[in-house]
Coordinates of N, CA and C in Angstrom, one line a residue:
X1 N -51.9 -72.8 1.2 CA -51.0 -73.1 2.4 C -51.5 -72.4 3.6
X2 N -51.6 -73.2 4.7 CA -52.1 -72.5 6.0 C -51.0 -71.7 6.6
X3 N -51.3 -70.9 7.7 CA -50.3 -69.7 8.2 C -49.3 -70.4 9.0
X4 N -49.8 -71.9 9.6 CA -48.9 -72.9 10.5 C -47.7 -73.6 9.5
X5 N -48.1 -74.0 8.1 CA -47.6 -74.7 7.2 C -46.7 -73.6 6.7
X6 N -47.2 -72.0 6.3 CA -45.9 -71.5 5.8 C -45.1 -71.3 6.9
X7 N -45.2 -71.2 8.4 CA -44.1 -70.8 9.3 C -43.1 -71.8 9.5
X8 N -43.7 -73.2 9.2 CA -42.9 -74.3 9.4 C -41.9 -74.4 8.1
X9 N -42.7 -74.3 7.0 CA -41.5 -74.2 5.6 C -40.2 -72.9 5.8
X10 N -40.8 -72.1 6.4 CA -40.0 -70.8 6.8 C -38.7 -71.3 7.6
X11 N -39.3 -72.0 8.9 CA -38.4 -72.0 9.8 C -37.6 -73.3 9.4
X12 N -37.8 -74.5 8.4 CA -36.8 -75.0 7.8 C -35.5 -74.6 7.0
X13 N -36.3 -73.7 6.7 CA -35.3 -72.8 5.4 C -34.5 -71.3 6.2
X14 N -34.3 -71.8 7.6 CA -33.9 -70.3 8.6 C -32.9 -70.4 8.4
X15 N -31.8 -69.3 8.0 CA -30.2 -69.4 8.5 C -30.3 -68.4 9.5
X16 N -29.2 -69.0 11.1 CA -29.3 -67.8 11.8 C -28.0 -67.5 11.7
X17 N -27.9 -66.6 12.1 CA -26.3 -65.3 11.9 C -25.8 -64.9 13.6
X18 N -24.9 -65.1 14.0 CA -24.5 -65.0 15.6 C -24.0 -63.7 15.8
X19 N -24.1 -62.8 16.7 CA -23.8 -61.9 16.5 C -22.8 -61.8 17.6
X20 N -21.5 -60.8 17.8 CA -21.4 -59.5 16.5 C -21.4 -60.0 15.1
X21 N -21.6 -59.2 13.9 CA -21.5 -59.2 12.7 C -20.8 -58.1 12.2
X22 N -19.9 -58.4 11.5 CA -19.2 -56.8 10.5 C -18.0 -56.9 11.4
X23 N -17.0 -55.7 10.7 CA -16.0 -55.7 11.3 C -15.3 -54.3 12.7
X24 N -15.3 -55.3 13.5 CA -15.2 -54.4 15.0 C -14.0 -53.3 14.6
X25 N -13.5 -53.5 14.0 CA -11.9 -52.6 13.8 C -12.7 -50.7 12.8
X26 N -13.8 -51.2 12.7 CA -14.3 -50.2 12.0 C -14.8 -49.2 13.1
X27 N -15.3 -49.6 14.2 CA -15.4 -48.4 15.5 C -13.9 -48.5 16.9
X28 N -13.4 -49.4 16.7 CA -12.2 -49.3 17.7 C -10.6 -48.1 17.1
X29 N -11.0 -48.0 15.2 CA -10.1 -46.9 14.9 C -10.8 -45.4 14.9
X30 N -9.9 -44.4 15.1 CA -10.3 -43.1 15.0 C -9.7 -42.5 13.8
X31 N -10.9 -43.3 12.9 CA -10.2 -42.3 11.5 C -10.2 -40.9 11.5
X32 N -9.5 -40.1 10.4 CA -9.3 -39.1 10.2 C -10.4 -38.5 9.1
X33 N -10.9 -37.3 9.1 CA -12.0 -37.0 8.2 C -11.6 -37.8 6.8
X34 N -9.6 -37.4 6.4 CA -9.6 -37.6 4.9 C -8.3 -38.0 5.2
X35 N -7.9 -38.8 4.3 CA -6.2 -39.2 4.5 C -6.1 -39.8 2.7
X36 N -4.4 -39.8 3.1 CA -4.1 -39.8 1.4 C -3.7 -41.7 1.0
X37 N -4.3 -41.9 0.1 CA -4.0 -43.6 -0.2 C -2.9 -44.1 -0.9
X38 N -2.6 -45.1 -0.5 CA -1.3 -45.8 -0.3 C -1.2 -46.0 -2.1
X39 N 0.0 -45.6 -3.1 CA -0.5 -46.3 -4.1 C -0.2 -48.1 -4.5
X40 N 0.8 -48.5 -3.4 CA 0.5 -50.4 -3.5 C 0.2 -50.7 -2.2
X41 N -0.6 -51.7 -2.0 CA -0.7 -52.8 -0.8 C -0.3 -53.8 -1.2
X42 N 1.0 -54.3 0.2 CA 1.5 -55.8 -0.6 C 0.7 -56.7 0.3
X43 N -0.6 -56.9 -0.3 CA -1.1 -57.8 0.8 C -0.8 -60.0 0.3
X44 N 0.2 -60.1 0.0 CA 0.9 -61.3 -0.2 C 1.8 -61.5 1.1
X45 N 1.8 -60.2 1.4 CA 3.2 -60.5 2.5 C 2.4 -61.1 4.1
X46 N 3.0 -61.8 4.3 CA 2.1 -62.9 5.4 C 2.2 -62.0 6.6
X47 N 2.9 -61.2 6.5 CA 3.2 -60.3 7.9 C 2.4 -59.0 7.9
X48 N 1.9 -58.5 6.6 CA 0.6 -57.7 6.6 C -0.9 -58.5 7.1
X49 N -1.3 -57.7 8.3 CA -2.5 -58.4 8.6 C -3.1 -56.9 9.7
X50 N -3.8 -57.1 9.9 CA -5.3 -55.9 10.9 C -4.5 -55.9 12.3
X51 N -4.1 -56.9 12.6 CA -3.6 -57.0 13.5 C -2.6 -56.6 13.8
X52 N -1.7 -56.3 13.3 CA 0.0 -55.7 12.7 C -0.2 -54.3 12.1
X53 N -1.4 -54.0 12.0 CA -1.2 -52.4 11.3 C -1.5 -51.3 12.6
X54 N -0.2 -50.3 12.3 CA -0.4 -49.5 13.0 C -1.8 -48.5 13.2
X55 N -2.0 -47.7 13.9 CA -3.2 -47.1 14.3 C -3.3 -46.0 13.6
X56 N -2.2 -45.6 13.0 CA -2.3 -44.5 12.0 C -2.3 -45.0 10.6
X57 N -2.2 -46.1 10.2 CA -2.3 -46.7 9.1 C -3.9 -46.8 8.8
X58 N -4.0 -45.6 8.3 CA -5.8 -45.8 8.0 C -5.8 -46.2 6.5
X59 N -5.3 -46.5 5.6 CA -5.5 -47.0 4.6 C -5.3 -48.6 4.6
X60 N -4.4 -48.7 5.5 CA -4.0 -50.5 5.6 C -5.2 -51.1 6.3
X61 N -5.8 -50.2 7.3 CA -7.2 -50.4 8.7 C -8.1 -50.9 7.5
X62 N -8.3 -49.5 6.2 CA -9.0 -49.5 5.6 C -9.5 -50.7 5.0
X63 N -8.6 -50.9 3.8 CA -8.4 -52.5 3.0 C -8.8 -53.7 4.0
X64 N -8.6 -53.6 4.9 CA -9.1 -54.8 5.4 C -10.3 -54.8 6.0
X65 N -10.9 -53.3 6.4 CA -12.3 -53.7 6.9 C -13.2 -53.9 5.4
X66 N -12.5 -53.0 4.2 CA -13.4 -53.6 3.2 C -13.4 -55.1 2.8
X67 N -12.3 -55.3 2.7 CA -11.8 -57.1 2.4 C -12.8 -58.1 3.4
X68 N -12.8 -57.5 4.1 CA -13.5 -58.6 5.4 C -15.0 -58.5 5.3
X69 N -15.2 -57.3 4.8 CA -17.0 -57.0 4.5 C -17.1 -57.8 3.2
X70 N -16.3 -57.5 2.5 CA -16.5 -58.1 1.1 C -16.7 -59.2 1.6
X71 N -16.0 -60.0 1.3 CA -16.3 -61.9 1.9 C -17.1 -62.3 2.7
X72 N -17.6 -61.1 3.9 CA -18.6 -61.8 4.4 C -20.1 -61.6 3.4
X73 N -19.8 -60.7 3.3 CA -21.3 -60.5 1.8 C -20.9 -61.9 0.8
X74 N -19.7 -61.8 0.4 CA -19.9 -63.1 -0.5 C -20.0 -65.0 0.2
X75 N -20.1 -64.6 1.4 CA -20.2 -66.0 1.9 C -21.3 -66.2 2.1
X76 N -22.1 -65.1 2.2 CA -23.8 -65.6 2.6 C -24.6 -66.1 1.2
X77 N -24.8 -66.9 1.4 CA -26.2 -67.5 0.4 C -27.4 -66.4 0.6
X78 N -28.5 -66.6 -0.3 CA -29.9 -66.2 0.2 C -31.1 -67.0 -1.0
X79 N -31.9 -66.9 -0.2 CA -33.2 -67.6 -0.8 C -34.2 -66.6 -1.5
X80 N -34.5 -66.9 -2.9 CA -34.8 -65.7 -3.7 C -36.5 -66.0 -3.6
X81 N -37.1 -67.0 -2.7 CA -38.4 -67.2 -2.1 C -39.1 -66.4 -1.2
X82 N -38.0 -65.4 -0.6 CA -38.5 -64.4 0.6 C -37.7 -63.2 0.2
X83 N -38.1 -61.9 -0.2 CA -37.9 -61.0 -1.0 C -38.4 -59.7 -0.6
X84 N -38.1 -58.8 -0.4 CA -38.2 -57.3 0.0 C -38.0 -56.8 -0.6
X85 N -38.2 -54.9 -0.8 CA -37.3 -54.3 -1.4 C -37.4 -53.4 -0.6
X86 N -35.7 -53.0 -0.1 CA -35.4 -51.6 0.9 C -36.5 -50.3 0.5
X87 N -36.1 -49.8 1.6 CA -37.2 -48.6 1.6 C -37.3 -47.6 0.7
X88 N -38.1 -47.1 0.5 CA -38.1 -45.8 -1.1 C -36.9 -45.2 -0.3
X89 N -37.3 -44.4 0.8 CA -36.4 -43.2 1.1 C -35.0 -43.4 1.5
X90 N -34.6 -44.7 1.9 CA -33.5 -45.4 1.7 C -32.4 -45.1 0.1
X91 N -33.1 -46.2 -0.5 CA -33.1 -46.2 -1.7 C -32.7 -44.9 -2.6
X92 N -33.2 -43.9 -2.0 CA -33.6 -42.4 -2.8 C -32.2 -41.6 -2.1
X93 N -32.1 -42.2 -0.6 CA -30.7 -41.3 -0.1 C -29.7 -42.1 -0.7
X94 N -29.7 -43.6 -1.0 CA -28.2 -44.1 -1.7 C -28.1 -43.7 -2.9
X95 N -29.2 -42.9 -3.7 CA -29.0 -43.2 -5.0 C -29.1 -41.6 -6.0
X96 N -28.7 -40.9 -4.3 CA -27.9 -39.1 -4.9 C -27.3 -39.2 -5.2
X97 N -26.5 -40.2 -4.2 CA -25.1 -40.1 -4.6 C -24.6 -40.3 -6.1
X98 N -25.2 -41.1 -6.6 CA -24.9 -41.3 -8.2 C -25.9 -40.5 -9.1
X99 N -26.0 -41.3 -10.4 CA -26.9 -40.6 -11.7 C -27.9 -41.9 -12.2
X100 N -28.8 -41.6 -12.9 CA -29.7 -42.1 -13.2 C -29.5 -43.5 -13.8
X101 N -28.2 -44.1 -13.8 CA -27.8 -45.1 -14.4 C -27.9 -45.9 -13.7
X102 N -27.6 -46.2 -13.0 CA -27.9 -47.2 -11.3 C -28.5 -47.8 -11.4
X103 N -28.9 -49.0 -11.2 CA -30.2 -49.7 -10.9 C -29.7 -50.6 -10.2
X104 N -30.9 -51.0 -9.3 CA -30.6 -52.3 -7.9 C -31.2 -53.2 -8.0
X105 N -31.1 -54.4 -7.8 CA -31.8 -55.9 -7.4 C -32.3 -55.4 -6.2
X106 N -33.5 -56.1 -6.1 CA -34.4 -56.1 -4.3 C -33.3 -57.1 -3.6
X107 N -33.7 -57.4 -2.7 CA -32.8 -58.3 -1.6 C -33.6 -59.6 -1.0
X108 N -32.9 -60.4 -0.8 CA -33.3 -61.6 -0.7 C -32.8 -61.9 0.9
X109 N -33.6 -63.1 1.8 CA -33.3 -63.5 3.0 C -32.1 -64.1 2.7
X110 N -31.2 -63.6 3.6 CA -29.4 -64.1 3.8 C -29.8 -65.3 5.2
X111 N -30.8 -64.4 6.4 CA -30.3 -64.6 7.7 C -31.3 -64.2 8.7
X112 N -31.2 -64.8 9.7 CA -31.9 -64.6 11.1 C -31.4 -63.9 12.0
X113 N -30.9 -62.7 12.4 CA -29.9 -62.3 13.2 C -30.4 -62.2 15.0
X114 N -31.7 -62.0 15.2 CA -32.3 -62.0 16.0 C -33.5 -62.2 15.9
X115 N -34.2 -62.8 17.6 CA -35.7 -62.6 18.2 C -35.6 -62.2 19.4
X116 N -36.9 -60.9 19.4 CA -37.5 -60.8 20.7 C -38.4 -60.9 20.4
X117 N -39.2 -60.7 22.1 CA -40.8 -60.5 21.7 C -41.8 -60.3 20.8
X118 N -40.9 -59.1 20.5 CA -41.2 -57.7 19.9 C -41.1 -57.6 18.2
X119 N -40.1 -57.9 18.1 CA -40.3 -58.1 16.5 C -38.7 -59.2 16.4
X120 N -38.4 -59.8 15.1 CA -37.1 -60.2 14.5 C -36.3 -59.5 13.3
X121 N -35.2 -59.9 13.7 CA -34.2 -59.2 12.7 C -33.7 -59.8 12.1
X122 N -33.8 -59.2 10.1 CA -33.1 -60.5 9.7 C -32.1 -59.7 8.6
X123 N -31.4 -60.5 8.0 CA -30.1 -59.7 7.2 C -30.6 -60.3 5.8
X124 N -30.8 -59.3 4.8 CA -31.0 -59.4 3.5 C -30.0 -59.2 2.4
X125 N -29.8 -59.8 1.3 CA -28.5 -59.3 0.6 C -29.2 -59.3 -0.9
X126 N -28.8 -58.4 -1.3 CA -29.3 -58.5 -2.9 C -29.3 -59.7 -3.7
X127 N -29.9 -60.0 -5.0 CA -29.9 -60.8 -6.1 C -28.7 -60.6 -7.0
X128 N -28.3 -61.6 -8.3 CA -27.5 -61.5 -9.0 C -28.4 -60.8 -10.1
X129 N -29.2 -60.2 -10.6 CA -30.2 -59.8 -11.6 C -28.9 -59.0 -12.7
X130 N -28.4 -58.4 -11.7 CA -27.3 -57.1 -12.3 C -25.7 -57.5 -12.0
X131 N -25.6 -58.7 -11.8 CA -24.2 -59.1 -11.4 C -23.2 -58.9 -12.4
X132 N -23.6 -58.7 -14.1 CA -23.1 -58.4 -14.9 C -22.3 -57.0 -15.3
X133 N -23.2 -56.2 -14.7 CA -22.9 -54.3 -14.6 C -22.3 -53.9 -13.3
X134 N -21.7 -54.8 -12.0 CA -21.1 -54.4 -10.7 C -19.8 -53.4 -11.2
X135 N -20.1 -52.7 -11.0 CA -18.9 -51.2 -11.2 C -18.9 -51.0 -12.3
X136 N -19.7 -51.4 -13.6 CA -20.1 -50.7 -14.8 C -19.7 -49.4 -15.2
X137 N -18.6 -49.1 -16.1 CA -18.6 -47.5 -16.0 C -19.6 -47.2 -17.5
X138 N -20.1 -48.1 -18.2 CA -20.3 -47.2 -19.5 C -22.0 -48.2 -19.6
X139 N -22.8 -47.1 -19.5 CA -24.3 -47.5 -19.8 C -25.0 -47.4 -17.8
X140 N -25.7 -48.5 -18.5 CA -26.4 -49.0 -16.6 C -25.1 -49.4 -15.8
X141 N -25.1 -48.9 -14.4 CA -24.1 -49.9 -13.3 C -25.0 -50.0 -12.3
X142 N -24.3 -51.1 -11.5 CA -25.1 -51.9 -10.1 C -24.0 -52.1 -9.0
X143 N -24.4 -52.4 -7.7 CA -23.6 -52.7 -7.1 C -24.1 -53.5 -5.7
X144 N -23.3 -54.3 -4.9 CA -23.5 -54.8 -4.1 C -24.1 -54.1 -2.8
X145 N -25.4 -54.7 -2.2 CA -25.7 -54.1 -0.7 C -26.4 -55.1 0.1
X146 N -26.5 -54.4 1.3 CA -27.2 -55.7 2.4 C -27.7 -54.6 3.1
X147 N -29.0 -55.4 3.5 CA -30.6 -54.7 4.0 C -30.4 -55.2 5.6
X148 N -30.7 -54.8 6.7 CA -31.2 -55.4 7.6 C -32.7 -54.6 7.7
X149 N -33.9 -55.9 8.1 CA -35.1 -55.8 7.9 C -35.6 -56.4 9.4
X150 N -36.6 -55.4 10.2 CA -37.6 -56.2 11.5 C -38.6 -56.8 10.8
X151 N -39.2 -57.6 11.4 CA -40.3 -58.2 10.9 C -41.6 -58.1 12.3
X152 N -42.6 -58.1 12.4 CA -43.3 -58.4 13.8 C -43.6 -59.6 13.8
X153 N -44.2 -60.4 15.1 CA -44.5 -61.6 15.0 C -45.1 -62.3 14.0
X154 N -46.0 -61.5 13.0 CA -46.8 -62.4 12.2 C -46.2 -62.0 10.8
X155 N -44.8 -61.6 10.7 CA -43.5 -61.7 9.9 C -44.1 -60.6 8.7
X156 N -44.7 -59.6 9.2 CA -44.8 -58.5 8.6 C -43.7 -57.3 8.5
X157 N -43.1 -56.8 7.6 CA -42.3 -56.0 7.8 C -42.2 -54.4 8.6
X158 N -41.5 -54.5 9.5 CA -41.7 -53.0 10.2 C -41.2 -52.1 9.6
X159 N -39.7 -52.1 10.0 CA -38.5 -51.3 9.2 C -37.8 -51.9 8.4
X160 N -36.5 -51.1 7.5 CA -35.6 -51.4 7.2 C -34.1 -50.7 6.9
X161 N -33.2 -51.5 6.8 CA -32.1 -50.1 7.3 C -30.5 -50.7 6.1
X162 N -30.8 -50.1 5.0 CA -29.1 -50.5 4.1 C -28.0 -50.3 5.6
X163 N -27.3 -51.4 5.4 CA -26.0 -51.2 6.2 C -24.8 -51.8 5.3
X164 N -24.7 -51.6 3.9 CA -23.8 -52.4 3.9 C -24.0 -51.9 2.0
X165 N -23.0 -51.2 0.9 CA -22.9 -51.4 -0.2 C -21.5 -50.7 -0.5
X166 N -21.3 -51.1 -1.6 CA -19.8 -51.0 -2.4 C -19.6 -50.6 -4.1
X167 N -19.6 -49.8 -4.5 CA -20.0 -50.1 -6.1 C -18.4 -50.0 -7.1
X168 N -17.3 -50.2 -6.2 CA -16.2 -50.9 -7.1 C -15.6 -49.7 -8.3
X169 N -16.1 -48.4 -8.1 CA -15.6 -47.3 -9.5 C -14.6 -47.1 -8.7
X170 N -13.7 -47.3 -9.8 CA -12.0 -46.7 -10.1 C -11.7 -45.2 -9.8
X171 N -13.0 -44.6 -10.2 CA -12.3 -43.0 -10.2 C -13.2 -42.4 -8.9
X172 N -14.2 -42.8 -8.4 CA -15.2 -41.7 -7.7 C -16.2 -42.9 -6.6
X173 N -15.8 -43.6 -5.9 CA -16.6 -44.7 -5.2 C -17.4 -44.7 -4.0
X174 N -18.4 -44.8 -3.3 CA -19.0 -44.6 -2.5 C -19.2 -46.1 -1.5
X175 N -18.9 -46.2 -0.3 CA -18.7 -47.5 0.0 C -19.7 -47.2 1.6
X176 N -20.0 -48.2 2.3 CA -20.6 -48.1 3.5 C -20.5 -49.5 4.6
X177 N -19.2 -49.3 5.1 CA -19.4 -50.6 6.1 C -20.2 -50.3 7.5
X178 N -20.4 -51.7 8.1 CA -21.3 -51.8 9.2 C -20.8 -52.3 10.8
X179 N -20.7 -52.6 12.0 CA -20.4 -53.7 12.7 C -22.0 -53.3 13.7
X180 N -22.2 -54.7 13.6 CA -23.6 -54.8 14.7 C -22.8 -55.6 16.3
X181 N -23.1 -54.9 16.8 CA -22.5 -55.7 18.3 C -23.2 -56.9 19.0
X182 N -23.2 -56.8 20.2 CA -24.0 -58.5 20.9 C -25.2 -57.8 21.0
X183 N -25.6 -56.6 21.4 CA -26.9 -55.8 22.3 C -27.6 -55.0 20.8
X184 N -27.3 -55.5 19.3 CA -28.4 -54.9 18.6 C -27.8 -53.8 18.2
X185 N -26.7 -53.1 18.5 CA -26.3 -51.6 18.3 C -25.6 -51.1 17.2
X186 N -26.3 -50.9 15.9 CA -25.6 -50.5 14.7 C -24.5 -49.6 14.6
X187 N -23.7 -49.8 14.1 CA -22.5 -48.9 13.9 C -22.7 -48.6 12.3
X188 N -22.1 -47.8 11.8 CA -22.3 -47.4 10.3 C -21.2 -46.2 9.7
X189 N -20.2 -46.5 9.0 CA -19.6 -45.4 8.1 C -19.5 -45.3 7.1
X190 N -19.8 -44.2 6.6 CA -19.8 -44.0 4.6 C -18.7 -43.1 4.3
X191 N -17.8 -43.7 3.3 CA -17.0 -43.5 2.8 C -16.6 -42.8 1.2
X192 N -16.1 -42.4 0.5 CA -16.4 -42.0 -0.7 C -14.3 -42.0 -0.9
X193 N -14.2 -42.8 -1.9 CA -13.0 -42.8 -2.7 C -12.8 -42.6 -3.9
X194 N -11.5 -41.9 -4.3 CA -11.0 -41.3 -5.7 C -9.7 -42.0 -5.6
X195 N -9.2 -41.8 -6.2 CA -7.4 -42.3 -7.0 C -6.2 -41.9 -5.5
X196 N -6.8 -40.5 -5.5 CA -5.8 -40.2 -4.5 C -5.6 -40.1 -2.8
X197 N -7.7 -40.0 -2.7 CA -8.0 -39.6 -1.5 C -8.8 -40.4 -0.8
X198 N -9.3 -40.8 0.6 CA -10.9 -41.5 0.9 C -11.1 -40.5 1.9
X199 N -11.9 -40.1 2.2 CA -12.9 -39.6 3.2 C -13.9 -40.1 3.8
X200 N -14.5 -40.0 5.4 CA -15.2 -39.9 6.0 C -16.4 -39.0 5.5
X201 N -17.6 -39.6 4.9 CA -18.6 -38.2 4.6 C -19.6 -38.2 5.3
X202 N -20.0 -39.3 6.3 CA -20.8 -39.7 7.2 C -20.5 -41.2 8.4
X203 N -21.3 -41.0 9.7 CA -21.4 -42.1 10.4 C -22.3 -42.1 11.3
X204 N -22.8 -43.2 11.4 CA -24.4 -43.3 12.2 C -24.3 -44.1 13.0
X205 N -24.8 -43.8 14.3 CA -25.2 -44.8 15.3 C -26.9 -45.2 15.4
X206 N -26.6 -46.7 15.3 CA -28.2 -46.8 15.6 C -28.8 -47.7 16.3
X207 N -30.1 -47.8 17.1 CA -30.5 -48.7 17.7 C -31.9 -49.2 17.7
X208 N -32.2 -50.3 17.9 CA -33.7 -51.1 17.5 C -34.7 -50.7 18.4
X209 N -36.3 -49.7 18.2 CA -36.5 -48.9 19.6 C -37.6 -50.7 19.7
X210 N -38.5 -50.4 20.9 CA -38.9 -52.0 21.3 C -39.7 -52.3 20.2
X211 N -40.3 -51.3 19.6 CA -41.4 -51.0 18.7 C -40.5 -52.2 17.0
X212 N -39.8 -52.4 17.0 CA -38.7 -52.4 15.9 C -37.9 -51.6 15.0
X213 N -38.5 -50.5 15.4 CA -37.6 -49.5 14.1 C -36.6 -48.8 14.3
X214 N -35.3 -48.5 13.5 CA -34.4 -48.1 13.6 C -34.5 -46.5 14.0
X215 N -33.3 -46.5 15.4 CA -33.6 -45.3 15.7 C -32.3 -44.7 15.6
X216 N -32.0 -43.5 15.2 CA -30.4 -42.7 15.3 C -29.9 -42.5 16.3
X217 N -29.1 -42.9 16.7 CA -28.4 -41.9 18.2 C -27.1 -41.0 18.1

């Protein structure tokens, strides 16, 4: 296949993604390092909503920026024909957090989220390889994540940046939502939950330098 023939099969098979992406309520609240969790949400009650929750309700803020991440991860498709796998040292920082049981599926094209000149951005989400073991407590476990990946014009990969995983444990859970704004500007907070508590253990700002790669601010 010539380099004009695969760009054209490519750009048939493009989904683009409009941006913002992720949920805005994730940088407009001022969480607290650590706060204590609610033990019921009645979220049946039609009058519970993001909208309605107070500003100190960081557990109700909570539930719904995950709820809203969740779904948007489960509403994207991806094409298991265009395939990456996030970066070692990526990879190697998400996977302190746990023990040697872990394993990941590489990530597949979800999405187009941008072009410039300069390079494109696209949103990757993992495979089902491991959809069996998602919060697995006993042997191997796996869990949900989403890659955003530059590419340069001749769709070689530059960078890559996890913004987005959840692994569902009951007792000790590590979570990381995202919101990308209109201008490219990553937002990122990682969270860690137990039975009683959640915490703030990190948050990152980041931005695309012209070159494509993700830069910290």
């Amino acid at each position: 296949m010539s380099l004009n023939e695969n760009n054209e099969k490519k750009k048939n098979t493009e989904v683009l993604l409009k941006l913002p992406i992720g949920e805005k309520k994730l940088i407009e609240y001022n969480f607290p390092k650590e706060w204590n969790n609610l033990q019921e949400i009645d979220d049946a009650n039609p009058d519970f909503s993001i909208e309605k929750t107070s500003k100190k309700g960081y557990d109700s803020i909570f539930y719904f920026i995950e709820k809203n991440t969740d779904d948007f991860f489960n509403s994207l498709n991806y094409n298991k024909k265009e395939v990456i796998d996030a970066s070692k040292k990526e990879v190697e920082i998400l996977l302190k957090l746990y023990d040697s049981s872990v394993v990941l599926d590489s990530v597949y094209y979800a999405g187009t989220i941008s072009k410039t000149p300069n390079y494109i951005v696209k949103l990757y989400k993992n495979g089902d390889k491991y959809k069996s073991i998602l919060g697995s407590g006993n042997g191997k476990s796996s869990f949900n994540y989403l890659c955003l990946a530059t590419f340069n014009n001749e769709d070689v990969l530059i960078d890559s940046k996890i913004i987005y995983y959840n692994n569902y444990d009951d007792i000790q859970s590590y979570k990381r939502f995202f919101y990308i704004d209109e201008n490219l500007k990553l937002y990122l907070k990682d969270f860690t939950v137990n039975e009683l508590n959640t915490e703030i253990f990190c948050k990152t700002n980041i931005e695309i330098t012209e070159k494509g790669f993700f830069n910290k601010k």
